[in-house]
PDB file of C-alpha atoms and ligand atoms in Angstrom:
ATOM      1  CA  MET N  67     159.578  21.818  16.678  1.00  0.00           C
ATOM      2  CA  THR N  68     161.928  24.785  16.355  1.00  0.00           C
ATOM      3  CA  LEU N  69     162.570  27.177  19.185  1.00  0.00           C
ATOM      4  CA  GLN N  70     160.614  29.849  17.337  1.00  0.00           C
ATOM      5  CA  GLN N  71     157.617  27.505  16.882  1.00  0.00           C
ATOM      6  CA  THR N  72     157.736  26.599  20.564  1.00  0.00           C
ATOM      7  CA  THR N  73     157.758  30.269  21.531  1.00  0.00           C
ATOM      8  CA  GLU N  74     154.887  31.081  19.168  1.00  0.00           C
ATOM      9  CA  ARG N  75     152.838  28.192  20.509  1.00  0.00           C
ATOM     10  CA  ALA N  76     153.461  29.246  24.095  1.00  0.00           C
ATOM     11  CA  ALA N  77     152.349  32.770  23.238  1.00  0.00           C
ATOM     12  CA  ALA N  78     149.188  31.485  21.543  1.00  0.00           C
ATOM     13  CA  GLU N  79     148.258  29.256  24.485  1.00  0.00           C
ATOM     14  CA  PRO N  80     148.905  31.162  27.683  1.00  0.00           C
ATOM     15  CA  ARG N  81     149.329  28.786  30.596  1.00  0.00           C
ATOM     16  CA  THR N  82     148.535  31.377  33.232  1.00  0.00           C
ATOM     17  CA  PRO N  83     145.007  32.126  34.427  1.00  0.00           C
ATOM     18  CA  GLY N  84     145.335  35.534  32.724  1.00  0.00           C
ATOM     19  CA  ARG N  85     143.801  37.424  35.604  1.00  0.00           C
ATOM     20  CA  ASP N  86     143.649  41.229  35.424  1.00  0.00           C
ATOM     21  CA  PRO N  87     146.446  42.404  37.756  1.00  0.00           C
ATOM     22  CA  ALA N  88     144.986  45.891  38.307  1.00  0.00           C
ATOM     23  CA  PRO N  89     142.680  44.990  41.249  1.00  0.00           C
ATOM     24  CA  LEU N  90     145.612  43.314  43.011  1.00  0.00           C
ATOM     25  CA  LEU N  91     147.809  46.411  43.020  1.00  0.00           C
ATOM     26  CA  PRO N  92     148.079  48.719  46.042  1.00  0.00           C
ATOM     27  CA  ASP N  93     146.754  52.278  45.885  1.00  0.00           C
ATOM     28  CA  ARG N  94     149.312  55.018  45.215  1.00  0.00           C
ATOM     29  CA  ARG N  95     149.002  56.325  48.773  1.00  0.00           C
ATOM     30  CA  PRO N  96     148.954  54.278  51.991  1.00  0.00           C
ATOM     31  CA  ALA N  97     145.564  54.140  53.719  1.00  0.00           C
ATOM     32  CA  ARG N  98     145.151  56.726  56.495  1.00  0.00           C
ATOM     33  CA  VAL N  99     142.327  57.655  58.845  1.00  0.00           C
ATOM     34  CA  LEU N 100     143.762  59.802  61.669  1.00  0.00           C
ATOM     35  CA  GLY N 101     144.066  63.420  60.599  1.00  0.00           C
ATOM     36  CA  THR N 102     141.501  62.950  57.832  1.00  0.00           C
ATOM     37  CA  PRO N 103     137.731  63.641  57.875  1.00  0.00           C
ATOM     38  CA  ALA N 104     137.155  59.879  58.177  1.00  0.00           C
ATOM     39  CA  ALA N 105     138.480  60.039  61.746  1.00  0.00           C
ATOM     40  CA  ASP N 106     135.284  61.790  62.878  1.00  0.00           C
ATOM     41  CA  ALA N 107     133.269  58.679  62.083  1.00  0.00           C
ATOM     42  CA  VAL N 108     135.364  56.287  64.189  1.00  0.00           C
ATOM     43  CA  ASP N 109     133.542  54.718  67.132  1.00  0.00           C
ATOM     44  CA  PRO N 110     134.847  56.419  70.333  1.00  0.00           C
ATOM     45  CA  ALA N 111     134.737  53.083  72.167  1.00  0.00           C
ATOM     46  CA  LEU N 112     137.114  51.596  69.573  1.00  0.00           C
ATOM     47  CA  LEU N 113     139.425  54.605  69.911  1.00  0.00           C
ATOM     48  CA  ARG N 114     139.537  54.191  73.686  1.00  0.00           C
ATOM     49  CA  GLU N 115     140.252  50.461  73.363  1.00  0.00           C
ATOM     50  CA  LEU N 116     143.044  51.005  70.835  1.00  0.00           C
ATOM     51  CA  HIS N 117     144.530  53.815  72.921  1.00  0.00           C
ATOM     52  CA  ARG N 118     144.482  51.736  76.099  1.00  0.00           C
ATOM     53  CA  HIS N 119     146.452  48.969  74.378  1.00  0.00           C
ATOM     54  CA  LEU N 120     148.882  51.480  72.856  1.00  0.00           C
ATOM     55  CA  VAL N 121     149.680  52.948  76.267  1.00  0.00           C
ATOM     56  CA  VAL N 122     150.127  49.498  77.818  1.00  0.00           C
ATOM     57  CA  GLY N 123     152.241  48.479  74.811  1.00  0.00           C
ATOM     58  CA  ARG N 124     154.618  51.443  75.025  1.00  0.00           C
ATOM     59  CA  ARG N 125     155.047  50.780  78.743  1.00  0.00           C
ATOM     60  CA  PHE N 126     155.591  47.064  78.096  1.00  0.00           C
ATOM     61  CA  ASN N 127     158.383  47.815  75.614  1.00  0.00           C
ATOM     62  CA  GLU N 128     160.095  50.103  78.136  1.00  0.00           C
ATOM     63  CA  GLN N 129     159.785  47.589  80.976  1.00  0.00           C
ATOM     64  CA  ALA N 130     160.991  44.595  78.949  1.00  0.00           C
ATOM     65  CA  THR N 131     163.998  46.607  77.741  1.00  0.00           C
ATOM     66  CA  ALA N 132     164.733  47.525  81.374  1.00  0.00           C
ATOM     67  CA  LEU N 133     164.606  43.818  82.294  1.00  0.00           C
ATOM     68  CA  THR N 134     167.364  43.074  79.737  1.00  0.00           C
ATOM     69  CA  ARG N 135     169.542  45.762  81.376  1.00  0.00           C
ATOM     70  CA  GLN N 136     168.965  44.124  84.746  1.00  0.00           C
ATOM     71  CA  GLY N 137     169.984  40.743  83.342  1.00  0.00           C
ATOM     72  CA  ARG N 138     166.509  39.339  83.996  1.00  0.00           C
ATOM     73  CA  LEU N 139     165.618  38.878  80.324  1.00  0.00           C
ATOM     74  CA  ALA N 140     168.041  37.341  77.824  1.00  0.00           C
ATOM     75  CA  VAL N 141     166.973  39.390  74.846  1.00  0.00           C
ATOM     76  CA  TYR N 142     164.177  41.753  73.875  1.00  0.00           C
ATOM     77  CA  PRO N 143     163.375  42.884  70.346  1.00  0.00           C
ATOM     78  CA  SER N 144     161.523  46.113  71.149  1.00  0.00           C
ATOM     79  CA  SER N 145     158.586  47.160  69.015  1.00  0.00           C
ATOM     80  CA  ARG N 146     158.681  50.782  70.209  1.00  0.00           C
ATOM     81  CA  GLY N 147     157.252  52.775  67.334  1.00  0.00           C
ATOM     82  CA  GLN N 148     155.379  49.756  65.994  1.00  0.00           C
ATOM     83  CA  GLU N 149     152.772  49.523  68.750  1.00  0.00           C
ATOM     84  CA  ALA N 150     149.950  50.539  66.397  1.00  0.00           C
ATOM     85  CA  CYS N 151     150.574  47.553  64.108  1.00  0.00           C
ATOM     86  CA  GLN N 152     150.751  45.160  67.027  1.00  0.00           C
ATOM     87  CA  VAL N 153     147.588  46.367  68.728  1.00  0.00           C
ATOM     88  CA  ALA N 154     145.580  46.611  65.513  1.00  0.00           C
ATOM     89  CA  ALA N 155     146.601  43.083  64.524  1.00  0.00           C
ATOM     90  CA  ALA N 156     145.371  41.583  67.785  1.00  0.00           C
ATOM     91  CA  LEU N 157     142.113  43.523  67.827  1.00  0.00           C
ATOM     92  CA  ALA N 158     141.239  42.693  64.207  1.00  0.00           C
ATOM     93  CA  LEU N 159     140.821  39.022  65.154  1.00  0.00           C
ATOM     94  CA  ARG N 160     137.927  37.101  66.669  1.00  0.00           C
ATOM     95  CA  PRO N 161     138.606  34.650  69.521  1.00  0.00           C
ATOM     96  CA  ARG N 162     138.564  31.610  67.210  1.00  0.00           C
ATOM     97  CA  ASP N 163     141.079  33.109  64.766  1.00  0.00           C
ATOM     98  CA  TRP N 164     144.807  32.377  64.899  1.00  0.00           C
ATOM     99  CA  LEU N 165     147.718  34.789  65.252  1.00  0.00           C
ATOM    100  CA  PHE N 166     151.188  33.845  63.945  1.00  0.00           C
ATOM    101  CA  PRO N 167     153.702  36.293  65.488  1.00  0.00           C
ATOM    102  CA  THR N 168     157.450  36.843  65.095  1.00  0.00           C
ATOM    103  CA  TYR N 169     159.950  37.511  67.883  1.00  0.00           C
ATOM    104  CA  ARG N 170     159.087  41.248  67.681  1.00  0.00           C
ATOM    105  CA  ASP N 171     155.349  40.781  68.152  1.00  0.00           C
ATOM    106  CA  THR N 172     155.032  40.303  71.921  1.00  0.00           C
ATOM    107  CA  LEU N 173     152.629  43.247  72.149  1.00  0.00           C
ATOM    108  CA  ALA N 174     150.251  41.659  69.666  1.00  0.00           C
ATOM    109  CA  VAL N 175     150.332  38.509  71.798  1.00  0.00           C
ATOM    110  CA  VAL N 176     149.675  40.489  75.000  1.00  0.00           C
ATOM    111  CA  ALA N 177     146.875  42.468  73.333  1.00  0.00           C
ATOM    112  CA  ARG N 178     145.389  39.113  72.327  1.00  0.00           C
ATOM    113  CA  GLY N 179     145.094  38.308  76.019  1.00  0.00           C
ATOM    114  CA  VAL N 180     148.145  36.184  76.799  1.00  0.00           C
ATOM    115  CA  ASP N 181     149.751  36.778  80.217  1.00  0.00           C
ATOM    116  CA  PRO N 182     152.705  39.189  79.700  1.00  0.00           C
ATOM    117  CA  VAL N 183     154.975  37.007  81.844  1.00  0.00           C
ATOM    118  CA  GLU N 184     154.179  33.941  79.729  1.00  0.00           C
ATOM    119  CA  THR N 185     154.790  36.010  76.595  1.00  0.00           C
ATOM    120  CA  LEU N 186     158.337  36.782  77.764  1.00  0.00           C
ATOM    121  CA  THR N 187     159.231  33.207  78.774  1.00  0.00           C
ATOM    122  CA  LEU N 188     160.919  32.331  75.488  1.00  0.00           C
ATOM    123  CA  LEU N 189     162.870  35.612  75.442  1.00  0.00           C
ATOM    124  CA  ARG N 190     163.996  34.862  78.982  1.00  0.00           C
ATOM    125  CA  GLY N 191     165.810  31.867  77.555  1.00  0.00           C
ATOM    126  CA  ASP N 192     163.435  29.075  78.528  1.00  0.00           C
ATOM    127  CA  TRP N 193     163.166  26.088  76.219  1.00  0.00           C
ATOM    128  CA  HIS N 194     159.399  26.281  75.738  1.00  0.00           C
ATOM    129  CA  THR N 195     157.208  29.050  74.411  1.00  0.00           C
ATOM    130  CA  GLY N 196     155.633  29.966  77.751  1.00  0.00           C
ATOM    131  CA  TYR N 197     151.969  29.958  76.779  1.00  0.00           C
ATOM    132  CA  ASP N 198     149.695  27.311  75.350  1.00  0.00           C
ATOM    133  CA  PRO N 199     149.360  28.114  71.626  1.00  0.00           C
ATOM    134  CA  VAL N 200     146.158  26.098  71.247  1.00  0.00           C
ATOM    135  CA  GLU N 201     144.447  27.697  74.255  1.00  0.00           C
ATOM    136  CA  HIS N 202     145.172  31.221  73.027  1.00  0.00           C
ATOM    137  CA  ARG N 203     145.217  30.495  69.294  1.00  0.00           C
ATOM    138  CA  VAL N 204     148.590  32.164  69.117  1.00  0.00           C
ATOM    139  CA  ALA N 205     151.473  30.268  67.490  1.00  0.00           C
ATOM    140  CA  PRO N 206     154.859  30.470  69.252  1.00  0.00           C
ATOM    141  CA  LEU N 207     156.841  33.704  68.747  1.00  0.00           C
ATOM    142  CA  CYS N 208     158.812  32.706  65.655  1.00  0.00           C
ATOM    143  CA  THR N 209     162.507  33.596  65.502  1.00  0.00           C
ATOM    144  CA  PRO N 210     163.491  31.879  62.218  1.00  0.00           C
ATOM    145  CA  LEU N 211     162.343  34.406  59.604  1.00  0.00           C
ATOM    146  CA  ALA N 212     159.131  33.548  57.761  1.00  0.00           C
ATOM    147  CA  THR N 213     159.040  29.840  58.681  1.00  0.00           C
ATOM    148  CA  HIS N 214     155.685  30.439  60.380  1.00  0.00           C
ATOM    149  CA  LEU N 215     154.077  31.813  57.217  1.00  0.00           C
ATOM    150  CA  PRO N 216     153.545  28.434  55.497  1.00  0.00           C
ATOM    151  CA  HIS N 217     152.256  27.146  58.862  1.00  0.00           C
ATOM    152  CA  ALA N 218     149.635  29.928  58.912  1.00  0.00           C
ATOM    153  CA  VAL N 219     148.553  29.117  55.375  1.00  0.00           C
ATOM    154  CA  GLY N 220     148.367  25.395  56.136  1.00  0.00           C
ATOM    155  CA  LEU N 221     146.276  25.976  59.247  1.00  0.00           C
ATOM    156  CA  ALA N 222     143.931  28.342  57.406  1.00  0.00           C
ATOM    157  CA  HIS N 223     143.557  26.002  54.432  1.00  0.00           C
ATOM    158  CA  ALA N 224     142.913  22.995  56.684  1.00  0.00           C
ATOM    159  CA  ALA N 225     140.318  24.938  58.682  1.00  0.00           C
ATOM    160  CA  ARG N 226     138.432  25.846  55.544  1.00  0.00           C
ATOM    161  CA  LEU N 227     138.483  22.239  54.316  1.00  0.00           C
ATOM    162  CA  SER N 228     136.932  21.159  57.616  1.00  0.00           C
ATOM    163  CA  GLY N 229     134.192  23.799  57.442  1.00  0.00           C
ATOM    164  CA  ASP N 230     135.643  26.097  60.111  1.00  0.00           C
ATOM    165  CA  ASP N 231     135.401  29.820  59.285  1.00  0.00           C
ATOM    166  CA  LEU N 232     138.488  30.882  61.256  1.00  0.00           C
ATOM    167  CA  VAL N 233     141.126  33.163  59.760  1.00  0.00           C
ATOM    168  CA  ALA N 234     144.911  33.123  60.285  1.00  0.00           C
ATOM    169  CA  LEU N 235     146.800  36.417  60.573  1.00  0.00           C
ATOM    170  CA  ALA N 236     150.540  36.047  60.024  1.00  0.00           C
ATOM    171  CA  LEU N 237     153.010  38.808  60.889  1.00  0.00           C
ATOM    172  CA  THR N 238     156.388  39.306  59.282  1.00  0.00           C
ATOM    173  CA  GLY N 239     159.003  42.020  58.780  1.00  0.00           C
ATOM    174  CA  ASP N 240     160.285  43.678  55.622  1.00  0.00           C
ATOM    175  CA  GLY N 241     163.337  41.409  55.707  1.00  0.00           C
ATOM    176  CA  GLY N 242     161.088  38.370  56.046  1.00  0.00           C
ATOM    177  CA  THR N 243     159.626  39.059  52.597  1.00  0.00           C
ATOM    178  CA  SER N 244     162.983  38.093  51.023  1.00  0.00           C
ATOM    179  CA  GLU N 245     162.794  34.582  52.471  1.00  0.00           C
ATOM    180  CA  GLY N 246     161.881  31.469  50.508  1.00  0.00           C
ATOM    181  CA  ASP N 247     159.187  30.648  53.030  1.00  0.00           C
ATOM    182  CA  PHE N 248     157.430  33.955  52.244  1.00  0.00           C
ATOM    183  CA  HIS N 249     157.389  32.961  48.560  1.00  0.00           C
ATOM    184  CA  GLU N 250     156.072  29.485  49.308  1.00  0.00           C
ATOM    185  CA  ALA N 251     153.415  30.781  51.696  1.00  0.00           C
ATOM    186  CA  LEU N 252     152.131  33.402  49.243  1.00  0.00           C
ATOM    187  CA  THR N 253     152.141  30.913  46.376  1.00  0.00           C
ATOM    188  CA  PHE N 254     150.153  28.335  48.332  1.00  0.00           C
ATOM    189  CA  ALA N 255     147.780  30.951  49.789  1.00  0.00           C
ATOM    190  CA  GLY N 256     147.080  32.416  46.357  1.00  0.00           C
ATOM    191  CA  VAL N 257     146.415  29.066  44.693  1.00  0.00           C
ATOM    192  CA  THR N 258     144.229  27.665  47.491  1.00  0.00           C
ATOM    193  CA  ARG N 259     142.636  31.059  48.309  1.00  0.00           C
ATOM    194  CA  ALA N 260     143.237  30.176  51.951  1.00  0.00           C
ATOM    195  CA  PRO N 261     141.650  32.436  54.609  1.00  0.00           C
ATOM    196  CA  VAL N 262     144.927  34.027  55.656  1.00  0.00           C
ATOM    197  CA  VAL N 263     146.108  37.625  55.992  1.00  0.00           C
ATOM    198  CA  PHE N 264     149.781  38.586  55.900  1.00  0.00           C
ATOM    199  CA  LEU N 265     150.842  41.736  57.733  1.00  0.00           C
ATOM    200  CA  VAL N 266     154.302  42.985  56.791  1.00  0.00           C
ATOM    201  CA  GLN N 267     155.560  45.511  59.319  1.00  0.00           C
ATOM    202  CA  ASN N 268     157.930  47.505  57.157  1.00  0.00           C
ATOM    203  CA  ASN N 269     160.040  49.196  59.828  1.00  0.00           C
ATOM    204  CA  GLY N 270     162.757  50.167  57.372  1.00  0.00           C
ATOM    205  CA  TYR N 271     165.402  47.700  58.505  1.00  0.00           C
ATOM    206  CA  ALA N 272     166.316  44.047  58.765  1.00  0.00           C
ATOM    207  CA  ILE N 273     168.819  44.475  61.582  1.00  0.00           C
ATOM    208  CA  SER N 274     171.325  46.789  59.809  1.00  0.00           C
ATOM    209  CA  VAL N 275     170.043  46.227  56.246  1.00  0.00           C
ATOM    210  CA  PRO N 276     167.877  49.137  55.045  1.00  0.00           C
ATOM    211  CA  LEU N 277     164.902  48.475  52.788  1.00  0.00           C
ATOM    212  CA  ALA N 278     166.695  49.883  49.712  1.00  0.00           C
ATOM    213  CA  LYS N 279     169.257  47.054  50.007  1.00  0.00           C
ATOM    214  CA  GLN N 280     166.554  44.500  50.770  1.00  0.00           C
ATOM    215  CA  THR N 281     164.395  44.754  47.665  1.00  0.00           C
ATOM    216  CA  ALA N 282     163.952  46.508  44.326  1.00  0.00           C
ATOM    217  CA  ALA N 283     160.170  46.049  44.432  1.00  0.00           C
ATOM    218  CA  PRO N 284     158.141  49.301  44.067  1.00  0.00           C
ATOM    219  CA  THR N 285     156.602  48.562  47.469  1.00  0.00           C
ATOM    220  CA  LEU N 286     156.330  45.372  49.511  1.00  0.00           C
ATOM    221  CA  ALA N 287     152.575  45.392  48.903  1.00  0.00           C
ATOM    222  CA  HIS N 288     153.326  45.052  45.164  1.00  0.00           C
ATOM    223  CA  LYS N 289     154.820  41.631  45.870  1.00  0.00           C
ATOM    224  CA  GLY N 290     151.283  40.243  46.183  1.00  0.00           C
ATOM    225  CA  VAL N 291     150.450  40.596  42.486  1.00  0.00           C
ATOM    226  CA  GLY N 292     152.959  37.895  41.525  1.00  0.00           C
ATOM    227  CA  TYR N 293     150.996  35.429  43.636  1.00  0.00           C
ATOM    228  CA  GLY N 294     147.514  36.596  42.677  1.00  0.00           C
ATOM    229  CA  VAL N 295     147.119  38.102  46.157  1.00  0.00           C
ATOM    230  CA  PRO N 296     145.878  41.692  46.527  1.00  0.00           C
ATOM    231  CA  GLY N 297     148.365  44.058  48.158  1.00  0.00           C
ATOM    232  CA  VAL N 298     147.348  46.949  50.421  1.00  0.00           C
ATOM    233  CA  GLN N 299     149.576  49.646  51.893  1.00  0.00           C
ATOM    234  CA  VAL N 300     148.680  51.365  55.125  1.00  0.00           C
ATOM    235  CA  ASP N 301     150.258  53.962  57.413  1.00  0.00           C
ATOM    236  CA  GLY N 302     151.515  51.608  60.107  1.00  0.00           C
ATOM    237  CA  ASN N 303     151.571  54.356  62.734  1.00  0.00           C
ATOM    238  CA  ASP N 304     147.866  55.110  62.213  1.00  0.00           C
ATOM    239  CA  VAL N 305     146.311  52.566  64.537  1.00  0.00           C
ATOM    240  CA  VAL N 306     142.786  53.187  63.251  1.00  0.00           C
ATOM    241  CA  ALA N 307     143.840  52.734  59.620  1.00  0.00           C
ATOM    242  CA  VAL N 308     145.758  49.518  60.349  1.00  0.00           C
ATOM    243  CA  HIS N 309     142.820  48.193  62.363  1.00  0.00           C
ATOM    244  CA  GLY N 310     140.402  49.074  59.554  1.00  0.00           C
ATOM    245  CA  VAL N 311     142.517  47.566  56.771  1.00  0.00           C
ATOM    246  CA  LEU N 312     143.219  44.371  58.725  1.00  0.00           C
ATOM    247  CA  SER N 313     139.609  43.956  59.871  1.00  0.00           C
ATOM    248  CA  ALA N 314     138.420  44.263  56.266  1.00  0.00           C
ATOM    249  CA  ALA N 315     141.057  41.778  55.067  1.00  0.00           C
ATOM    250  CA  VAL N 316     140.210  39.318  57.864  1.00  0.00           C
ATOM    251  CA  GLU N 317     136.475  39.453  57.157  1.00  0.00           C
ATOM    252  CA  ARG N 318     137.104  39.168  53.405  1.00  0.00           C
ATOM    253  CA  ALA N 319     139.157  36.026  54.056  1.00  0.00           C
ATOM    254  CA  ARG N 320     136.440  34.664  56.356  1.00  0.00           C
ATOM    255  CA  SER N 321     133.762  35.096  53.720  1.00  0.00           C
ATOM    256  CA  GLY N 322     135.772  33.207  51.079  1.00  0.00           C
ATOM    257  CA  GLY N 323     137.443  36.212  49.431  1.00  0.00           C
ATOM    258  CA  GLY N 324     140.948  34.749  49.782  1.00  0.00           C
ATOM    259  CA  PRO N 325     144.218  36.065  51.192  1.00  0.00           C
ATOM    260  CA  THR N 326     145.507  39.659  51.412  1.00  0.00           C
ATOM    261  CA  LEU N 327     149.026  41.020  51.758  1.00  0.00           C
ATOM    262  CA  VAL N 328     149.080  44.155  53.913  1.00  0.00           C
ATOM    263  CA  GLU N 329     152.213  46.317  54.126  1.00  0.00           C
ATOM    264  CA  ALA N 330     152.244  48.673  57.110  1.00  0.00           C
ATOM    265  CA  LEU N 331     154.758  51.527  56.900  1.00  0.00           C
ATOM    266  CA  THR N 332     156.268  52.060  60.316  1.00  0.00           C
ATOM    267  CA  TYR N 333     159.639  52.589  62.018  1.00  0.00           C
ATOM    268  CA  ARG N 334     161.672  50.684  64.570  1.00  0.00           C
ATOM    269  CA  LEU N 335     162.581  53.420  67.070  1.00  0.00           C
ATOM    270  CA  ASP N 336     164.830  51.204  69.222  1.00  0.00           C
ATOM    271  CA  ALA N 337     167.759  49.054  68.136  1.00  0.00           C
ATOM    272  CA  HIS N 338     167.052  45.631  66.582  1.00  0.00           C
ATOM    273  CA  THR N 339     167.411  44.119  70.062  1.00  0.00           C
ATOM    274  CA  ASN N 340     169.217  45.117  73.257  1.00  0.00           C
ATOM    275  CA  ALA N 341     172.269  43.326  71.755  1.00  0.00           C
ATOM    276  CA  ASP N 342     172.393  45.687  68.737  1.00  0.00           C
ATOM    277  CA  ASP N 343     173.941  49.148  68.394  1.00  0.00           C
ATOM    278  CA  ALA N 344     171.773  50.902  65.799  1.00  0.00           C
ATOM    279  CA  ALA N 345     174.010  54.003  65.847  1.00  0.00           C
ATOM    280  CA  ARG N 346     176.471  52.025  63.713  1.00  0.00           C
ATOM    281  CA  TYR N 347     174.147  51.985  60.695  1.00  0.00           C
ATOM    282  CA  ARG N 348     171.671  54.878  61.042  1.00  0.00           C
ATOM    283  CA  SER N 349     171.941  58.487  62.139  1.00  0.00           C
ATOM    284  CA  GLU N 350     170.332  60.161  65.119  1.00  0.00           C
ATOM    285  CA  ASP N 351     168.805  62.668  62.698  1.00  0.00           C
ATOM    286  CA  GLU N 352     166.956  59.878  60.929  1.00  0.00           C
ATOM    287  CA  VAL N 353     165.613  58.459  64.178  1.00  0.00           C
ATOM    288  CA  GLU N 354     164.615  61.951  65.347  1.00  0.00           C
TER     289      GLU N 354
HETATM  290  C1  LIG T 430     165.988  32.236  58.517  1.00  0.00           C
HETATM  291  C2  LIG T 430     166.679  33.294  59.307  1.00  0.00           C
HETATM  292  N1  LIG T 430     167.732  33.933  58.777  1.00  0.00           N
HETATM  293  C3  LIG T 430     168.387  34.888  59.470  1.00  0.00           C
HETATM  294  C4  LIG T 430     167.956  35.212  60.741  1.00  0.00           C
HETATM  295  C5  LIG T 430     168.696  36.296  61.543  1.00  0.00           C
HETATM  296  N2  LIG T 430     167.834  37.462  61.676  1.00  0.00           N
HETATM  297  C6  LIG T 430     167.126  37.681  62.817  1.00  0.00           C
HETATM  298  S1  LIG T 430     166.190  39.047  62.707  1.00  0.00           S
HETATM  299  C7  LIG T 430     166.729  39.392  61.158  1.00  0.00           C
HETATM  300  C8  LIG T 430     166.207  40.605  60.432  1.00  0.00           C
HETATM  301  C9  LIG T 430     164.750  40.532  60.138  1.00  0.00           C
HETATM  302  O1  LIG T 430     164.273  41.742  59.646  1.00  0.00           O
HETATM  303  P1  LIG T 430     162.746  41.993  59.397  1.00  0.00           P
HETATM  304  O2  LIG T 430     162.109  40.823  58.748  1.00  0.00           O
HETATM  305  O3  LIG T 430     162.631  43.289  58.691  1.00  0.00           O
HETATM  306  O4  LIG T 430     162.113  42.075  60.851  1.00  0.00           O
HETATM  307  P2  LIG T 430     162.417  43.121  62.030  1.00  0.00           P
HETATM  308  O5  LIG T 430     163.539  42.540  62.846  1.00  0.00           O
HETATM  309  O6  LIG T 430     162.772  44.426  61.415  1.00  0.00           O
HETATM  310  O7  LIG T 430     161.156  43.176  62.816  1.00  0.00           O
HETATM  311  C10 LIG T 430     167.644  38.432  60.733  1.00  0.00           C
HETATM  312  C11 LIG T 430     168.327  38.455  59.427  1.00  0.00           C
HETATM  313  C12 LIG T 430     166.852  34.518  61.254  1.00  0.00           C
HETATM  314  N3  LIG T 430     166.355  34.792  62.464  1.00  0.00           N
HETATM  315  N4  LIG T 430     166.218  33.576  60.528  1.00  0.00           N
HETATM  316 MG1  LIG T 431     162.299  45.147  59.518  1.00  0.00          MG
END
């Protein structure tokens, strides 16, 4: 067979499922609730709950950063500015669901109900993760980028095979989406339609690398289409919108609708960690 014949045959017999990509693409604008008419319909009890966790979260970030200055904590990757994503992620889950956090997601773990002291054990330099992952259904805070994403997919897939309706919510950063493990996790999740939700907190930076040097993708939510996974963009500083988008994605996964990739647009107000000097790669004007 000539090369031309091979090409013609391949074109005549597409090997891909040929799914319509349009429903998988994110909307042109990130989802928002606060400041829109939709905000009037939000349950006041939910608003109070979200606000309570936001206030505790901001305080937690300040206190943990202070502990590093006192030499009582080895390292702290502050999530100041990203509290809405963290709180919404924890509150979108039911008790039986699983959370897969990164090193920056201590607030999500605290909002899930883990003792704050236990949450900081690993960052204090201890050799174990501090809390019991099985008791809390929270995987260890994961420092290697994206290695926890295939774990989340595997757990979710296994649960579904055994008739359990739990959902896994896996958190990652913008930089994490460049990792091979992100690719493998999304591939496996898409093919198996595992009940897993990926939340990418796009805070603009992977340490000193800005998003523009990280990817040429139109948005990180667009990455989902290549895996057959719908992508959704949300204002990551709008706690009600993030909570709404994640809750819908979690319940869709629970009812057999498959995985979702959510990109939350947010900003890391503090340095990468207490060991980083962010002034070396971004201006005060930008932070302001
Ligand atoms: C596999 C791997 N490679 C490199 C690192 C070093 N590293 C730690 S954090 C980080 C940047 C991650 O950026 P992002 O995913 O955007 O998360 P953020 O820190 O902004 O929350 C890098 C490269 C690592 N932890 N793991
Ligand atoms: Mg980042």
